[in-house]
Short mmCIF file of C-alpha atoms and ligand atoms in Angstrom, two decimals:
data_model
loop_
_atom_site.label_atom_id
_atom_site.label_comp_id
_atom_site.label_asym_id
_atom_site.label_seq_id
_atom_site.Cartn_x
_atom_site.Cartn_y
_atom_site.Cartn_z
CA MET A 408 -20.55 -14.53 8.89
CA THR A 409 -17.94 -17.17 7.47
CA HIS A 410 -14.25 -16.14 7.90
CA LEU A 411 -11.30 -17.02 5.65
CA ALA A 412 -9.09 -19.12 7.66
CA ALA A 413 -5.73 -17.35 8.17
CA THR A 414 -4.11 -20.13 6.57
CA GLU A 415 -6.02 -19.48 3.04
CA ILE A 416 -5.09 -16.16 2.26
CA PRO A 417 -1.72 -15.25 0.99
CA ARG A 418 0.39 -13.47 3.43
CA ALA A 419 2.65 -10.63 2.62
CA PHE A 420 5.41 -11.22 5.41
CA LEU A 421 5.83 -13.56 8.61
CA TRP A 422 7.85 -12.21 11.93
CA LYS A 423 10.40 -14.84 12.37
CA GLY A 424 11.68 -13.00 15.82
CA ASP A 425 15.27 -12.52 13.83
CA HIS A 426 13.93 -11.90 10.56
CA LEU A 427 11.43 -10.94 8.66
CA ALA A 428 10.17 -13.68 6.00
CA LEU A 429 8.93 -11.70 3.20
CA LEU A 430 7.06 -12.42 -0.09
CA ASP A 431 8.44 -10.53 -2.93
CA GLN A 432 6.00 -9.06 -4.55
CA THR A 433 7.55 -7.48 -7.80
CA ARG A 434 7.93 -11.49 -8.61
CA LEU A 435 4.25 -12.37 -8.34
CA PRO A 436 2.06 -14.21 -9.76
CA THR A 437 5.08 -16.35 -11.65
CA GLU A 438 6.92 -16.79 -8.74
CA GLN A 439 6.22 -16.99 -4.81
CA HIS A 440 9.65 -16.24 -3.79
CA TRP A 441 10.24 -15.17 0.00
CA LEU A 442 13.41 -13.03 1.09
CA MET A 443 14.99 -13.55 4.65
CA LEU A 444 15.08 -9.59 5.60
CA ARG A 445 17.96 -9.09 8.61
CA ASN A 446 18.79 -5.56 8.66
CA LEU A 447 17.52 -1.97 7.68
CA GLU A 448 19.30 -1.77 4.39
CA GLU A 449 17.06 -4.87 3.52
CA VAL A 450 13.93 -3.49 4.83
CA ALA A 451 14.08 -0.25 3.41
CA GLU A 452 15.16 -1.68 -0.39
CA ALA A 453 12.20 -4.10 0.05
CA ILE A 454 9.65 -1.39 0.29
CA LYS A 455 11.12 1.53 -2.26
CA MET A 456 11.29 -1.62 -4.55
CA LEU A 457 7.97 -2.61 -3.99
CA ARG A 458 8.78 -6.19 -2.72
CA VAL A 459 6.66 -5.11 0.18
CA ARG A 460 3.63 -2.34 -1.00
CA GLY A 461 0.18 -1.46 -0.29
CA ALA A 462 0.08 1.31 2.33
CA PRO A 463 -0.83 -0.80 5.44
CA ALA A 464 1.70 -3.73 5.01
CA ILE A 465 4.65 -1.14 4.09
CA GLY A 466 3.90 0.29 8.00
CA VAL A 467 3.91 -3.01 9.30
CA ALA A 468 7.01 -4.35 7.63
CA GLY A 469 8.60 -0.67 8.69
CA ALA A 470 7.69 -1.30 12.04
CA TYR A 471 9.60 -4.88 11.97
CA GLY A 472 12.47 -3.39 10.00
CA ALA A 473 13.03 -0.68 13.23
CA VAL A 474 13.51 -3.74 15.42
CA LEU A 475 15.85 -5.42 13.32
CA ALA A 476 17.80 -2.64 12.86
CA ILE A 477 18.16 -1.40 16.25
CA ARG A 478 19.06 -4.63 17.40
CA ASN A 479 21.72 -4.89 14.74
CA ALA A 480 22.92 -1.35 15.97
CA TRP A 481 23.23 -2.43 20.17
CA LYS A 482 24.28 -5.96 19.60
CA ASP A 483 26.20 -7.41 22.66
CA GLN A 484 26.89 -3.35 24.15
CA SER A 485 25.45 -1.47 27.10
CA ALA A 486 24.15 1.91 25.98
CA GLU A 487 23.82 4.96 27.01
CA ALA A 488 19.71 5.62 26.65
CA SER A 489 20.18 9.02 25.12
CA ASP A 490 22.62 7.29 22.52
CA TRP A 491 20.23 4.73 21.70
CA LEU A 492 17.40 6.80 21.33
CA ASN A 493 18.75 9.29 19.12
CA GLY A 494 20.10 5.85 17.26
CA PHE A 495 16.39 4.63 16.96
CA LEU A 496 15.14 7.91 15.58
CA GLU A 497 17.44 7.92 13.07
CA ILE A 498 16.47 4.47 11.90
CA THR A 499 12.64 5.22 11.78
CA GLU A 500 13.43 8.43 9.85
CA ALA A 501 15.57 6.24 7.21
CA LEU A 502 12.58 4.19 7.01
CA ARG A 503 10.14 7.13 6.44
CA GLN A 504 12.57 8.17 3.78
CA THR A 505 11.39 5.35 1.83
CA ARG A 506 8.15 6.18 0.49
CA PRO A 507 6.71 9.42 0.62
CA THR A 508 2.87 8.96 0.07
CA ALA A 509 1.32 6.07 1.99
CA VAL A 510 0.51 7.76 5.65
CA ASN A 511 0.47 4.08 7.70
CA LEU A 512 4.36 3.89 7.63
CA PHE A 513 4.77 7.63 9.26
CA HIS A 514 1.89 6.51 11.56
CA CYS A 515 3.80 3.47 12.26
CA MET A 516 7.15 5.08 12.85
CA ASP A 517 5.75 7.57 15.14
CA ARG A 518 3.87 5.11 17.17
CA MET A 519 7.58 3.18 17.37
CA ASP A 520 9.73 6.37 18.41
CA ARG A 521 6.94 6.97 21.27
CA VAL A 522 7.25 3.58 22.57
CA ALA A 523 11.24 4.02 22.60
CA ARG A 524 11.05 7.57 24.36
CA VAL A 525 8.84 6.21 26.85
CA PHE A 526 10.79 3.34 27.42
CA VAL A 527 14.21 5.53 27.58
CA GLU A 528 11.76 7.86 30.07
CA ASP A 529 11.21 4.89 32.21
CA ALA A 530 14.60 3.75 32.41
CA ARG A 531 16.07 7.55 33.52
CA GLY A 532 13.46 7.40 36.18
CA THR A 533 14.92 4.39 37.81
CA GLU A 534 18.69 4.96 36.70
CA SER A 535 19.36 6.40 40.11
CA GLY A 536 17.98 3.36 41.85
CA MET A 537 18.80 -0.31 40.86
CA LYS A 538 17.76 -0.36 37.20
CA ARG A 539 20.19 0.48 34.34
CA PHE A 540 19.38 1.34 30.69
CA ASP A 541 19.08 -2.45 28.81
CA PRO A 542 19.33 -2.20 24.82
CA ALA A 543 18.43 -6.01 24.90
CA ALA A 544 14.95 -5.02 27.21
CA ALA A 545 14.28 -2.11 25.04
CA ALA A 546 14.38 -3.95 21.67
CA GLU A 547 11.78 -6.46 23.12
CA ARG A 548 9.64 -3.75 24.29
CA LEU A 549 10.09 -2.26 20.22
CA GLU A 550 9.49 -6.19 18.75
CA SER A 551 6.13 -6.13 21.19
CA GLU A 552 4.73 -3.19 19.67
CA ALA A 553 5.70 -3.90 16.22
CA VAL A 554 4.15 -7.13 16.85
CA ALA A 555 1.13 -5.13 17.87
CA ILE A 556 0.65 -2.82 15.29
CA HIS A 557 0.74 -6.10 13.18
CA ARG A 558 -2.29 -8.28 15.03
CA GLU A 559 -4.17 -4.33 15.01
CA ASP A 560 -3.99 -3.82 11.39
CA GLU A 561 -5.39 -8.16 10.81
CA GLU A 562 -8.48 -6.76 13.09
CA LEU A 563 -8.91 -3.72 11.41
CA CYS A 564 -8.83 -5.15 8.01
CA SER A 565 -11.59 -7.82 9.32
CA ARG A 566 -14.19 -4.84 10.65
CA MET A 567 -13.37 -2.91 7.41
CA GLY A 568 -14.03 -6.09 5.62
CA SER A 569 -17.50 -6.36 7.25
CA HIS A 570 -18.25 -2.58 6.48
CA GLY A 571 -17.36 -2.68 3.20
CA ALA A 572 -19.08 -5.75 2.50
CA GLU A 573 -22.49 -4.51 3.48
CA LEU A 574 -21.91 -1.98 0.33
CA ILE A 575 -22.12 -4.86 -1.81
CA PRO A 576 -25.59 -6.19 -3.15
CA ASP A 577 -25.99 -9.73 -4.06
CA GLY A 578 -24.96 -10.12 -8.02
CA ALA A 579 -22.92 -6.86 -8.01
CA ARG A 580 -19.98 -6.07 -10.28
CA ILE A 581 -17.40 -4.43 -8.53
CA LEU A 582 -14.53 -2.40 -10.48
CA THR A 583 -11.56 -2.16 -8.62
CA HIS A 584 -8.03 -0.44 -8.84
CA CYS A 585 -4.22 -1.67 -8.01
CA ASN A 586 -3.69 -4.41 -5.25
CA THR A 587 -5.81 -3.76 -1.78
CA GLY A 588 -5.72 -7.56 -0.65
CA ALA A 589 -4.18 -9.63 2.01
CA VAL A 590 -0.50 -9.05 0.71
CA ALA A 591 -1.07 -5.33 0.85
CA THR A 592 -1.78 -5.32 4.14
CA GLY A 593 -1.34 -7.46 7.52
CA GLY A 594 -4.79 -8.89 7.35
CA LEU A 595 -7.39 -9.64 4.42
CA GLY A 596 -7.10 -6.47 2.59
CA THR A 597 -8.77 -3.34 2.42
CA ALA A 598 -11.25 -2.99 -0.88
CA LEU A 599 -10.22 -6.59 -1.91
CA GLY A 600 -11.01 -7.58 2.17
CA ALA A 601 -14.65 -6.60 1.53
CA ILE A 602 -14.86 -8.03 -1.65
CA TYR A 603 -13.27 -11.68 0.13
CA THR A 604 -16.21 -11.03 3.18
CA ALA A 605 -18.92 -10.49 0.33
CA HIS A 606 -17.92 -13.55 -1.27
CA LEU A 607 -17.51 -15.23 1.81
CA SER A 608 -21.03 -14.30 3.03
CA GLY A 609 -22.61 -16.03 -0.36
CA LYS A 610 -22.91 -13.30 -2.80
CA LYS A 611 -22.22 -13.84 -6.19
CA ILE A 612 -19.93 -10.99 -7.18
CA GLN A 613 -17.91 -10.27 -10.32
CA VAL A 614 -14.66 -8.36 -10.00
CA TYR A 615 -13.31 -6.09 -12.86
CA ALA A 616 -9.08 -5.70 -11.83
CA ASP A 617 -7.84 -2.84 -13.75
CA GLU A 618 -4.07 -4.03 -14.78
CA THR A 619 -2.64 -0.64 -12.86
CA ARG A 620 0.05 0.16 -15.46
CA PRO A 621 3.02 0.70 -15.00
CA LEU A 622 3.71 -1.89 -12.46
CA LEU A 623 0.82 -4.02 -12.98
CA GLN A 624 -0.08 -4.48 -9.56
CA GLY A 625 -4.02 -5.47 -10.24
CA GLY A 626 -2.80 -8.19 -12.88
CA ARG A 627 0.19 -9.22 -11.09
CA ILE A 628 -1.63 -9.45 -7.91
CA THR A 629 -5.64 -8.81 -7.25
CA ALA A 630 -6.04 -11.46 -10.53
CA TRP A 631 -3.75 -14.09 -8.75
CA GLU A 632 -5.42 -13.10 -5.56
CA LEU A 633 -9.02 -13.37 -6.58
CA PHE A 634 -8.31 -16.17 -8.86
CA GLU A 635 -6.56 -18.01 -5.83
CA ALA A 636 -9.94 -17.57 -3.57
CA GLY A 637 -12.02 -18.66 -6.39
CA ILE A 638 -14.01 -15.27 -6.97
CA PRO A 639 -14.83 -14.34 -10.64
CA VAL A 640 -12.59 -12.13 -11.97
CA LYS A 641 -11.96 -10.07 -15.33
CA LEU A 642 -8.58 -8.62 -15.98
CA ILE A 643 -8.61 -5.49 -17.82
CA THR A 644 -6.26 -2.90 -19.06
CA ASP A 645 -6.76 0.69 -17.33
CA SER A 646 -7.64 2.28 -20.79
CA MET A 647 -10.90 -0.06 -20.88
CA ALA A 648 -12.11 0.80 -17.76
CA ALA A 649 -14.52 3.75 -19.31
CA SER A 650 -16.20 1.50 -22.16
CA VAL A 651 -16.87 -0.90 -19.47
CA MET A 652 -18.42 1.41 -17.38
CA ALA A 653 -20.26 2.78 -20.36
CA ASP A 654 -21.72 -0.46 -21.20
CA GLY A 655 -23.33 -0.77 -18.17
CA LYS A 656 -21.17 -3.62 -16.50
CA VAL A 657 -20.01 -2.40 -13.00
CA ASP A 658 -22.39 -1.90 -10.43
CA LEU A 659 -19.71 0.01 -7.60
CA ILE A 660 -16.14 0.99 -7.76
CA MET A 661 -14.44 -0.39 -4.93
CA VAL A 662 -10.54 1.02 -4.34
CA GLY A 663 -8.21 1.23 -1.18
CA ALA A 664 -6.31 4.27 -0.14
CA ASP A 665 -2.52 5.31 0.65
CA ARG A 666 -3.51 8.88 2.37
CA ILE A 667 -7.05 10.47 3.02
CA ALA A 668 -6.96 14.39 3.91
CA ALA A 669 -9.45 15.61 6.39
CA ASN A 670 -11.91 16.76 3.67
CA GLY A 671 -11.73 13.13 2.38
CA ASP A 672 -9.50 13.83 -0.48
CA THR A 673 -8.02 10.37 -1.17
CA ALA A 674 -4.54 9.48 -2.39
CA ASN A 675 -4.20 6.11 -3.90
CA LYS A 676 -2.59 4.24 -7.01
CA ILE A 677 -2.35 6.59 -10.06
CA GLY A 678 -5.49 5.77 -12.22
CA THR A 679 -7.58 6.28 -9.16
CA LEU A 680 -8.73 9.93 -10.14
CA GLY A 681 -9.59 8.81 -13.71
CA LEU A 682 -12.18 6.25 -11.71
CA GLY A 683 -13.91 8.86 -9.63
CA VAL A 684 -14.44 11.23 -12.64
CA LEU A 685 -15.58 8.37 -14.66
CA ALA A 686 -18.00 7.44 -11.51
CA LYS A 687 -19.57 10.81 -11.26
CA HIS A 688 -20.14 10.70 -15.22
CA PHE A 689 -21.92 7.32 -15.27
CA GLY A 690 -23.50 8.24 -12.17
CA ILE A 691 -21.67 4.67 -10.17
CA PRO A 692 -20.88 4.12 -6.88
CA MET A 693 -17.17 4.93 -5.83
CA TYR A 694 -16.23 3.70 -2.36
CA VAL A 695 -12.72 4.00 -0.75
CA VAL A 696 -11.89 0.97 1.99
CA ALA A 697 -9.18 2.42 4.20
CA PRO A 698 -8.38 1.96 7.83
CA THR A 699 -8.18 5.03 10.14
CA THR A 700 -4.53 4.51 10.09
CA THR A 701 -4.29 6.14 6.32
CA LEU A 702 -6.06 9.15 7.62
CA ASP A 703 -4.03 12.26 7.88
CA PRO A 704 -6.78 14.77 9.78
CA ALA A 705 -3.54 17.10 9.74
CA LEU A 706 -4.30 18.11 6.06
CA ALA A 707 -7.14 19.86 4.94
CA SER A 708 -6.99 18.93 1.48
CA GLY A 709 -5.79 16.52 -1.00
CA GLN A 710 -3.51 19.19 -2.38
CA GLU A 711 -1.18 18.96 0.44
CA ILE A 712 -0.24 15.38 -0.11
CA VAL A 713 3.35 14.58 -1.34
CA ILE A 714 2.99 12.53 -4.31
CA GLU A 715 5.79 9.89 -5.13
CA GLU A 716 7.50 10.02 -8.48
CA ARG A 717 8.85 6.94 -9.48
CA LYS A 718 11.81 5.97 -11.98
CA ALA A 719 11.15 6.60 -15.29
CA ASP A 720 12.06 2.96 -17.13
CA GLU A 721 8.97 1.91 -14.89
CA VAL A 722 7.16 3.71 -17.80
CA ARG A 723 9.40 3.29 -20.68
CA GLN A 724 9.81 -0.58 -19.65
CA PHE A 725 7.41 -3.29 -19.92
CA GLN A 726 8.75 -6.40 -18.11
CA GLY A 727 12.26 -5.44 -18.27
CA GLN A 728 12.53 -4.82 -22.08
CA TYR A 729 12.33 -1.02 -23.09
CA SER A 730 8.67 -0.43 -24.74
CA ALA A 731 9.81 2.88 -25.46
CA PRO A 732 12.90 5.09 -26.54
CA PRO A 733 15.15 4.51 -23.82
CA GLU A 734 16.06 8.12 -23.55
CA VAL A 735 12.44 9.61 -23.92
CA ASP A 736 11.24 11.56 -20.93
CA VAL A 737 8.68 10.32 -18.57
CA PHE A 738 6.43 11.63 -16.01
CA ASN A 739 6.00 9.02 -13.55
CA PRO A 740 3.64 10.15 -10.48
CA ALA A 741 2.32 6.51 -8.58
CA PHE A 742 -0.49 8.22 -7.09
CA ASP A 743 -3.00 10.96 -7.51
CA VAL A 744 -5.88 12.53 -5.59
CA THR A 745 -9.46 12.20 -6.16
CA PRO A 746 -11.64 14.56 -4.35
CA GLY A 747 -13.78 13.25 -1.67
CA GLU A 748 -16.68 15.01 -3.00
CA PHE A 749 -16.61 12.36 -5.90
CA ILE A 750 -16.36 9.49 -3.61
CA SER A 751 -19.57 8.26 -2.18
CA GLY A 752 -18.43 6.65 1.26
CA ILE A 753 -15.51 6.05 2.72
CA VAL A 754 -15.33 3.19 4.70
CA THR A 755 -12.90 2.71 8.08
CA GLU A 756 -13.43 -0.11 10.74
CA LEU A 757 -15.61 2.50 12.26
CA GLY A 758 -18.36 2.34 9.53
CA VAL A 759 -19.32 4.13 6.13
CA HIS A 760 -18.70 7.65 6.51
CA ARG A 761 -20.85 9.95 3.55
CA PRO A 762 -19.39 13.20 2.46
CA PRO A 763 -18.95 15.70 3.31
CA TYR A 764 -15.99 14.72 5.14
CA ASP A 765 -14.90 15.83 8.48
CA PHE A 766 -12.08 13.38 9.35
CA ARG A 767 -10.71 15.94 11.90
CA THR A 768 -13.23 15.94 13.98
CA LEU A 769 -13.88 12.30 13.46
CA MET A 770 -10.50 11.61 15.08
CA ALA A 771 -10.73 14.12 17.31
CA GLY A 772 -13.17 12.57 18.85
CA LYS A 773 -11.65 9.13 19.11
CA GLY A 774 -8.96 10.37 21.29
O1 MRU B 117 2.04 1.37 -5.14
P1 MRU B 117 1.39 0.25 -4.36
O2 MRU B 117 1.31 -0.90 -4.86
O3 MRU B 117 2.48 0.31 -2.79
O4 MRU B 117 0.45 1.22 -4.11
C1 MRU B 117 -0.95 0.60 -3.38
C2 MRU B 117 -2.25 1.58 -3.27
O5 MRU B 117 -2.08 2.28 -3.78
C3 MRU B 117 -2.69 1.02 -2.82
O6 MRU B 117 -4.45 0.99 -3.35
C4 MRU B 117 -3.18 1.29 -1.12
O7 MRU B 117 -2.25 1.02 -0.61
C5 MRU B 117 -4.17 1.09 -0.80
S1 MRU B 117 -4.08 -0.98 -0.52
C6 MRU B 117 -4.73 -1.76 1.18
#
């Protein structure tokens, strides 16, 4: 199997040790503008404003943000271990508050918290001996954890890509929604990673990319990624999806996820539920591609998933201009939940899972 060289795919961010270089996705595709983020406020703002977006990518960016923040907080200072730990827990809590739906961010913050706690416990164990708590060493340990999270996400993308590509027949016409590509993750992408992988294995594929109102991740980012990779893509507005399917132009639907409950109910970009209903109506298979870090087996069903509501102007405006009365009331949920029973298969790095889904048992077995 051919793999895209790391240099050929766009990147959401690059870790530079003392800052996070981040591609501002709000300016794609017309500008590839890189931001140099150096503190908690800048990273939190970038996540809230969708300068970095996509469930896995915000988890990785959050982990790097936590490293920058703890370094800034304890620059050239010695610290009481408990004060340092409390400060770190406040940082990760602030990052958790940026966006509520994608669970990857929460998993990453929990993982960073665990590492911080273990570091402090180890230091306590030796304090009566020679070693004192060293904030610089603690930050270094957290940095290596953030880098590990990033590398692991890259690896998960490769494995999901291979499993997902097997579901794509040669000649397939695939409909996708939002952006699930390289800039939405630390690697090749989720659903788009499978599409890249199928393309690289020599399959002739055609992608229909939903524009994805209100913020146009499909038009601005997916169409750009696929076009740059030389993968045939037709951009459609969201309201065209039903008629494209009715015309028999879609063989399968492949999307990503922001949080998947134990029963397979899947929160993803607003509009995904409509595709699930259409898939069922037209008998078209719908696949979700997401790493196990997007699973939330603690939730029995999608009813428990918190759906982010965003600012009214995202809907009242189109590219900075009012396209509706400036004072009109708006409902702007960023995600919806597709019932697991509408989903033909959920692809993780472990393989293809089929309904009825039971991710609680799967993840308990994984330890
Ligand atoms: O609001 P966004 O752009 O962060 O939403 C992203 C999505 O809904 C993606 O489909 C999801 O995160 C999977 S991306 C690998």
